[in-house]
GROMACS .gro file of C-alpha atoms in nm:
model
  320
    1MET     CA    1  -0.051  -0.001  -0.008
    2LYS     CA    2   0.111   0.368  -0.058
    3VAL     CA    3   0.035   0.691   0.130
    4GLY     CA    4  -0.100   0.960  -0.100
    5LEU     CA    5  -0.175   1.349  -0.014
    6TYR     CA    6  -0.506   1.407  -0.119
    7SER     CA    7  -0.472   1.824  -0.232
    8ILE     CA    8  -0.813   1.906  -0.063
    9THR     CA    9  -0.570   1.964   0.228
   10TYR     CA   10  -0.429   2.251   0.085
   11LEU     CA   11  -0.732   2.416  -0.097
   12GLY     CA   12  -0.797   2.678   0.110
   13VAL     CA   13  -1.108   2.628   0.217
   14TRP     CA   14  -1.054   2.469   0.617
   15TYR     CA   15  -0.725   2.677   0.719
   16SER     CA   16  -0.715   3.051   0.721
   17GLY     CA   17  -0.482   3.194   0.418
   18PRO     CA   18  -0.435   3.117   0.049
   19ALA     CA   19  -0.425   2.804  -0.146
   20LEU     CA   20  -0.147   2.648  -0.248
   21THR     CA   21  -0.069   2.596  -0.642
   22LEU     CA   22  -0.063   2.237  -0.773
   23GLU     CA   23   0.301   2.253  -0.824
   24GLN     CA   24   0.340   2.325  -0.446
   25VAL     CA   25   0.136   2.051  -0.332
   26LEU     CA   26   0.363   1.821  -0.539
   27ASP     CA   27   0.666   1.945  -0.370
   28ARG     CA   28   0.479   1.938   0.006
   29ALA     CA   29   0.443   1.562  -0.110
   30ARG     CA   30   0.750   1.502  -0.165
   31GLN     CA   31   0.886   1.676   0.087
   32TYR     CA   32   0.673   1.515   0.370
   33GLY     CA   33   0.774   1.147   0.241
   34TYR     CA   34   0.401   1.055   0.076
   35ASP     CA   35   0.411   0.847  -0.263
   36GLY     CA   36   0.156   1.019  -0.494
   37VAL     CA   37  -0.112   1.313  -0.469
   38GLU     CA   38  -0.474   1.288  -0.558
   39ILE     CA   39  -0.617   1.606  -0.717
   40ASP     CA   40  -0.920   1.779  -0.594
   41GLY     CA   41  -1.162   1.847  -0.920
   42LYS     CA   42  -1.285   2.203  -0.824
   43ARG     CA   43  -1.062   2.529  -0.830
   44PRO     CA   44  -0.834   2.631  -0.768
   45HIS     CA   45  -0.686   2.312  -0.763
   46GLY     CA   46  -0.881   2.042  -1.096
   47ASN     CA   47  -1.131   2.177  -1.206
   48PRO     CA   48  -1.116   2.097  -1.580
   49LEU     CA   49  -1.194   2.444  -1.697
   50ASP     CA   50  -0.835   2.528  -1.581
   51LEU     CA   51  -0.698   2.191  -1.719
   52PRO     CA   52  -0.691   2.169  -2.075
   53PRO     CA   53  -0.408   1.895  -2.240
   54PRO     CA   54  -0.117   2.061  -2.205
   55ARG     CA   55  -0.160   2.180  -1.874
   56CYS     CA   56  -0.198   1.814  -1.744
   57ARG     CA   57   0.038   1.672  -1.966
   58GLU     CA   58   0.286   1.952  -1.772
   59LEU     CA   59   0.150   1.874  -1.431
   60ARG     CA   60   0.230   1.500  -1.511
   61LEU     CA   61   0.532   1.519  -1.608
   62ARG     CA   62   0.620   1.795  -1.310
   63ALA     CA   63   0.465   1.528  -1.067
   64ALA     CA   64   0.673   1.261  -1.236
   65ASP     CA   65   1.009   1.417  -1.189
   66ALA     CA   66   0.921   1.462  -0.817
   67GLY     CA   67   0.803   1.131  -0.784
   68VAL     CA   68   0.512   1.159  -0.669
   69PRO     CA   69   0.262   1.083  -0.961
   70ILE     CA   70  -0.098   1.198  -0.933
   71TYR     CA   71  -0.273   0.879  -0.873
   72ALA     CA   72  -0.643   0.984  -0.876
   73VAL     CA   73  -0.858   1.298  -0.894
   74ALA     CA   74  -1.151   1.379  -0.705
   75ALA     CA   75  -1.507   1.490  -0.808
   76ASN     CA   76  -1.732   1.668  -0.623
   77ASN     CA   77  -2.035   1.567  -0.806
   78ASP     CA   78  -2.408   1.521  -0.702
   79PHE     CA   79  -2.664   1.306  -0.913
   80ALA     CA   80  -2.946   1.319  -0.726
   81SER     CA   81  -3.076   1.676  -0.753
   82PRO     CA   82  -3.455   1.635  -0.863
   83ILE     CA   83  -3.372   1.935  -1.142
   84PRO     CA   84  -3.280   1.791  -1.484
   85GLU     CA   85  -3.018   2.120  -1.558
   86HIS     CA   86  -2.852   2.039  -1.238
   87ARG     CA   87  -2.758   1.664  -1.304
   88GLU     CA   88  -2.707   1.736  -1.684
   89SER     CA   89  -2.431   2.023  -1.565
   90GLN     CA   90  -2.286   1.787  -1.349
   91LEU     CA   91  -2.279   1.467  -1.600
   92ALA     CA   92  -2.091   1.737  -1.819
   93TYR     CA   93  -1.847   1.815  -1.558
   94VAL     CA   94  -1.807   1.486  -1.497
   95LYS     CA   95  -1.704   1.412  -1.848
   96GLU     CA   96  -1.482   1.648  -1.896
   97LEU     CA   97  -1.311   1.495  -1.555
   98ILE     CA   98  -1.278   1.162  -1.676
   99ARG     CA   99  -1.087   1.328  -2.004
  100MET     CA  100  -0.873   1.550  -1.718
  101THR     CA  101  -0.822   1.207  -1.518
  102ALA     CA  102  -0.666   1.014  -1.815
  103ASP     CA  103  -0.474   1.362  -1.946
  104LEU     CA  104  -0.285   1.350  -1.596
  105GLY     CA  105  -0.161   0.979  -1.638
  106ALA     CA  106  -0.399   0.910  -1.318
  107PRO     CA  107  -0.578   0.566  -1.300
  108VAL     CA  108  -0.916   0.679  -1.071
  109LEU     CA  109  -1.159   0.943  -1.042
  110ARG     CA  110  -1.279   0.925  -0.721
  111MET     CA  111  -1.688   0.980  -0.714
  112PHE     CA  112  -2.002   1.040  -0.521
  113CYS     CA  113  -2.338   0.953  -0.553
  114ALA     CA  114  -2.452   1.330  -0.409
  115TRP     CA  115  -2.235   1.601  -0.277
  116PRO     CA  116  -2.379   1.905  -0.114
  117GLY     CA  117  -2.088   2.116  -0.145
  118VAL     CA  118  -1.957   2.353   0.081
  119THR     CA  119  -1.992   2.700   0.147
  120LEU     CA  120  -1.693   2.999   0.257
  121GLY     CA  121  -1.730   3.242   0.420
  122GLU     CA  122  -1.504   3.486   0.681
  123ASP     CA  123  -1.484   3.170   0.923
  124GLY     CA  124  -1.387   2.923   0.643
  125GLY     CA  125  -1.535   2.647   0.485
  126ARG     CA  126  -1.878   2.501   0.645
  127TYR     CA  127  -2.105   2.216   0.538
  128ASP     CA  128  -2.412   2.316   0.677
  129ILE     CA  129  -2.589   2.562   0.477
  130ALA     CA  130  -2.544   2.364   0.160
  131GLN     CA  131  -2.684   2.040   0.353
  132ARG     CA  132  -2.972   2.232   0.409
  133VAL     CA  133  -2.997   2.327   0.061
  134TRP     CA  134  -3.019   1.979  -0.065
  135ARG     CA  135  -3.240   1.841   0.159
  136ILE     CA  136  -3.493   2.110   0.071
  137ALA     CA  137  -3.463   1.994  -0.311
  138GLN     CA  138  -3.469   1.599  -0.180
  139HIS     CA  139  -3.768   1.678   0.056
  140GLU     CA  140  -3.972   1.847  -0.208
  141ALA     CA  141  -3.917   1.594  -0.500
  142GLY     CA  142  -3.940   1.252  -0.309
  143GLU     CA  143  -3.609   1.128  -0.156
  144ALA     CA  144  -3.670   0.763  -0.245
  145ALA     CA  145  -3.613   0.878  -0.609
  146ALA     CA  146  -3.259   1.005  -0.518
  147TRP     CA  147  -3.147   0.657  -0.604
  148ALA     CA  148  -3.232   0.580  -0.943
  149ARG     CA  149  -3.101   0.949  -1.026
  150CYS     CA  150  -2.797   0.883  -0.903
  151ARG     CA  151  -2.771   0.550  -1.054
  152GLU     CA  152  -2.865   0.673  -1.400
  153GLY     CA  153  -2.581   0.920  -1.364
  154LEU     CA  154  -2.340   0.689  -1.273
  155VAL     CA  155  -2.395   0.423  -1.540
  156GLU     CA  156  -2.355   0.721  -1.812
  157CYS     CA  157  -2.046   0.824  -1.679
  158SER     CA  158  -1.883   0.481  -1.629
  159ARG     CA  159  -1.935   0.474  -2.025
  160TRP     CA  160  -1.772   0.775  -2.050
  161ALA     CA  161  -1.514   0.609  -1.827
  162ALA     CA  162  -1.441   0.309  -2.008
  163GLU     CA  163  -1.384   0.463  -2.307
  164HIS     CA  164  -1.091   0.671  -2.164
  165GLY     CA  165  -0.929   0.386  -1.925
  166VAL     CA  166  -1.042   0.557  -1.626
  167ILE     CA  167  -1.183   0.350  -1.338
  168LEU     CA  168  -1.442   0.552  -1.113
  169ALA     CA  169  -1.406   0.457  -0.740
  170LEU     CA  170  -1.762   0.508  -0.550
  171GLN     CA  171  -1.697   0.654  -0.205
  172ASN     CA  172  -1.884   0.514   0.125
  173HIS     CA  173  -2.007   0.857   0.174
  174PRO     CA  174  -2.325   1.021   0.236
  175PRO     CA  175  -2.601   1.137   0.134
  176VAL     CA  176  -2.750   0.874  -0.073
  177ILE     CA  177  -2.491   0.631   0.023
  178ALA     CA  178  -2.543   0.558   0.429
  179ASP     CA  179  -2.283   0.270   0.452
  180HIS     CA  180  -2.039   0.054   0.251
  181ARG     CA  181  -2.317  -0.191   0.198
  182ASP     CA  182  -2.503   0.081   0.012
  183MET     CA  183  -2.177   0.142  -0.214
  184LEU     CA  184  -2.187  -0.189  -0.305
  185ARG     CA  185  -2.531  -0.256  -0.417
  186MET     CA  186  -2.526   0.078  -0.647
  187ILE     CA  187  -2.181  -0.075  -0.774
  188ALA     CA  188  -2.395  -0.375  -0.826
  189GLU     CA  189  -2.698  -0.203  -0.973
  190VAL     CA  190  -2.476   0.023  -1.236
  191ASP     CA  191  -2.273  -0.304  -1.334
  192SER     CA  192  -1.981  -0.181  -1.514
  193PRO     CA  193  -1.617  -0.282  -1.482
  194ALA     CA  194  -1.579   0.063  -1.501
  195LEU     CA  195  -1.720   0.145  -1.142
  196LYS     CA  196  -1.563  -0.025  -0.827
  197ALA     CA  197  -1.499   0.099  -0.449
  198CYS     CA  198  -1.343   0.374  -0.285
  199PHE     CA  199  -1.403   0.253   0.093
  200ASP     CA  200  -1.292   0.479   0.376
  201ALA     CA  201  -1.258   0.364   0.739
  202PRO     CA  202  -1.306   0.723   0.863
  203LEU     CA  203  -1.661   0.740   0.678
  204ALA     CA  204  -1.706   0.352   0.831
  205HIS     CA  205  -1.664   0.443   1.198
  206ILE     CA  206  -1.896   0.692   1.145
  207GLN     CA  207  -2.133   0.491   1.004
  208GLY     CA  208  -2.119   0.220   1.259
  209VAL     CA  209  -1.859   0.018   1.105
  210SER     CA  210  -1.702  -0.225   1.444
  211ASP     CA  211  -1.523  -0.473   1.259
  212MET     CA  212  -1.303  -0.337   0.973
  213ARG     CA  213  -1.173  -0.621   0.888
  214VAL     CA  214  -1.504  -0.782   0.817
  215ALA     CA  215  -1.622  -0.465   0.651
  216ALA     CA  216  -1.269  -0.503   0.448
  217ALA     CA  217  -1.369  -0.872   0.309
  218GLU     CA  218  -1.696  -0.778   0.175
  219VAL     CA  219  -1.538  -0.483  -0.044
  220GLY     CA  220  -1.265  -0.720  -0.119
  221PRO     CA  221  -1.114  -0.657  -0.478
  222LEU     CA  222  -1.360  -0.404  -0.575
  223GLN     CA  223  -1.104  -0.168  -0.370
  224VAL     CA  224  -0.904   0.110  -0.621
  225LEU     CA  225  -0.905   0.405  -0.374
  226SER     CA  226  -0.945   0.511   0.003
  227HIS     CA  227  -0.858   0.813   0.209
  228PHE     CA  228  -0.814   0.875   0.608
  229GLY     CA  229  -0.846   1.213   0.763
  230GLY     CA  230  -0.803   1.361   1.104
  231GLU     CA  231  -0.570   1.555   1.328
  232TYR     CA  232  -0.238   1.430   1.428
  233GLU     CA  233  -0.004   1.518   1.730
  234ARG     CA  234   0.349   1.379   1.868
  235ASP     CA  235   0.321   1.275   2.238
  236ALA     CA  236   0.641   1.286   2.471
  237ALA     CA  237   0.775   1.004   2.388
  238GLY     CA  238   0.746   1.072   2.018
  239ARG     CA  239   0.459   0.890   1.911
  240VAL     CA  240   0.217   1.043   1.676
  241GLY     CA  241  -0.140   0.963   1.739
  242GLY     CA  242  -0.447   1.079   1.540
  243LEU     CA  243  -0.770   1.262   1.668
  244VAL     CA  244  -1.103   1.204   1.471
  245TRP     CA  245  -1.327   1.509   1.423
  246HIS     CA  246  -1.664   1.506   1.574
  247SER     CA  247  -1.924   1.761   1.408
  248ASP     CA  248  -1.981   1.865   1.751
  249GLY     CA  249  -1.600   2.067   1.749
  250SER     CA  250  -1.460   1.796   1.976
  251ARG     CA  251  -1.217   1.523   1.891
  252THR     CA  252  -1.161   1.175   2.044
  253PRO     CA  253  -0.825   0.954   1.979
  254GLU     CA  254  -0.870   0.719   1.673
  255ARG     CA  255  -0.857   0.335   1.733
  256PHE     CA  256  -0.954   0.172   1.428
  257TYR     CA  257  -0.734   0.232   1.133
  258ALA     CA  258  -0.479  -0.076   1.248
  259GLY     CA  259  -0.829  -0.300   1.173
  260PHE     CA  260  -0.882  -0.124   0.849
  261LEU     CA  261  -0.515  -0.199   0.757
  262ARG     CA  262  -0.532  -0.515   0.850
  263GLY     CA  263  -0.835  -0.537   0.648
  264MET     CA  264  -0.663  -0.399   0.328
  265VAL     CA  265  -0.367  -0.648   0.382
  266ASP     CA  266  -0.616  -0.906   0.374
  267ILE     CA  267  -0.791  -0.864   0.078
  268GLY     CA  268  -0.450  -0.801  -0.075
  269TYR     CA  269  -0.524  -0.407  -0.132
  270ARG     CA  270  -0.202  -0.235  -0.292
  271GLY     CA  271  -0.285   0.122  -0.407
  272PHE     CA  272  -0.311   0.442  -0.257
  273ILE     CA  273  -0.464   0.586   0.093
  274GLY     CA  274  -0.453   0.957   0.072
  275TYR     CA  275  -0.447   1.193   0.371
  276GLU     CA  276  -0.710   1.486   0.371
  277LEU     CA  277  -0.744   1.763   0.610
  278CYS     CA  278  -1.100   1.824   0.552
  279HIS     CA  279  -1.315   1.960   0.789
  280PRO     CA  280  -1.317   2.317   1.018
  281LEU     CA  281  -1.043   2.359   1.234
  282PRO     CA  282  -0.960   2.458   1.594
  283LYS     CA  283  -0.955   2.862   1.575
  284VAL     CA  284  -0.601   3.078   1.642
  285ASN     CA  285  -0.701   3.427   1.777
  286GLY     CA  286  -1.096   3.386   1.640
  287LYS     CA  287  -1.032   3.247   1.326
  288PRO     CA  288  -0.953   2.885   1.159
  289ALA     CA  289  -0.579   2.804   1.201
  290GLY     CA  290  -0.364   2.896   0.966
  291LEU     CA  291  -0.159   2.716   0.713
  292ASP     CA  292   0.115   2.614   0.911
  293PHE     CA  293  -0.152   2.376   1.124
  294ALA     CA  294  -0.206   2.187   0.786
  295ASP     CA  295   0.136   2.176   0.696
  296ARG     CA  296   0.166   1.984   1.061
  297ASN     CA  297  -0.094   1.765   1.036
  298ALA     CA  298   0.003   1.642   0.674
  299GLN     CA  299   0.369   1.580   0.773
  300LEU     CA  300   0.238   1.419   1.087
  301ALA     CA  301   0.003   1.186   0.918
  302ALA     CA  302   0.240   1.077   0.671
  303GLU     CA  303   0.448   0.942   0.946
  304TYR     CA  304   0.196   0.791   1.123
  305LEU     CA  305   0.057   0.619   0.806
  306HIS     CA  306   0.376   0.513   0.704
  307GLY     CA  307   0.454   0.363   1.073
  308LEU     CA  308   0.133   0.157   1.088
  309LEU     CA  309   0.189   0.028   0.758
  310ALA     CA  310   0.489  -0.092   0.870
  311GLU     CA  311   0.350  -0.233   1.170
  312VAL     CA  312   0.011  -0.422   1.021
  313THR     CA  313   0.229  -0.569   0.704
  314THR     CA  314   0.482  -0.734   0.916
  315PRO     CA  315   0.380  -1.088   0.890
  316ALA     CA  316   0.366  -1.164   1.249
  317VAL     CA  317   0.185  -0.894   1.318
  318ALA     CA  318  -0.079  -0.919   1.065
  319ASN     CA  319  -0.190  -1.220   1.106
  320THR     CA  320  -0.299  -1.134   1.494
   0.00000   0.00000   0.00000
């Protein structure tokens, strides 16, 4: 398995300060010991409007020279809207993302069924406003129909992905998808070799999975991409530990990732697990923490996961 850096960490949404350029993200990844980079598919990083083929080739070569290949792109799509014009604009967006992913030399495009989005204000990013807007639209149209709309969108996108040699990776991310079993059911209903799974442990933990190895076995060979998140700190003995962010702003120690990685060993997963700092950050002088907070967490996250991978892939440990 390889440890990746998801560029959402440096998009300038959650910390106080400007976004890094993609070149700067590649440099951070190399400096902090990451094995590759996943580009978020929105401005200022990876909107296809800004990445025509020549720019993609430039970034592809830059990443290769830095030794941190671009292993995935992340779509921010919503196929659940009851408004046809909204769904059609999302289809056009994903079709161009598929082209961009192929031009970047990345094998995988991460997909949502439905992504309500974020809003930006003086205090940075927030989820609640976009989620309220999404729920209003679904309530008016009947939420039961959202599943079929999402399936139709994924069917169409899977055809385009196959034409470009790109694999779509459906994440176990709400709404519409409630857990990894919903993710697997949607993949089965779309029934395309171009649609596989992006099973993420932090989401599974929130969704009530208590045995990560069992859940990983259920996903099995469909797994082509994964992410990990949270905040990290070093204790007095020099050990790095993880903290899980909760929607009420609290943080608790992370205790589930070793089991998840053992599950990945069980199923023979050899792909990327990408770090993302993607939640409201602690306040410093009344504002969200700055770029230094993102840098520190990105460094510690790479150290943490590399260390944990070394532990769980040691035969005597992996079999316990």
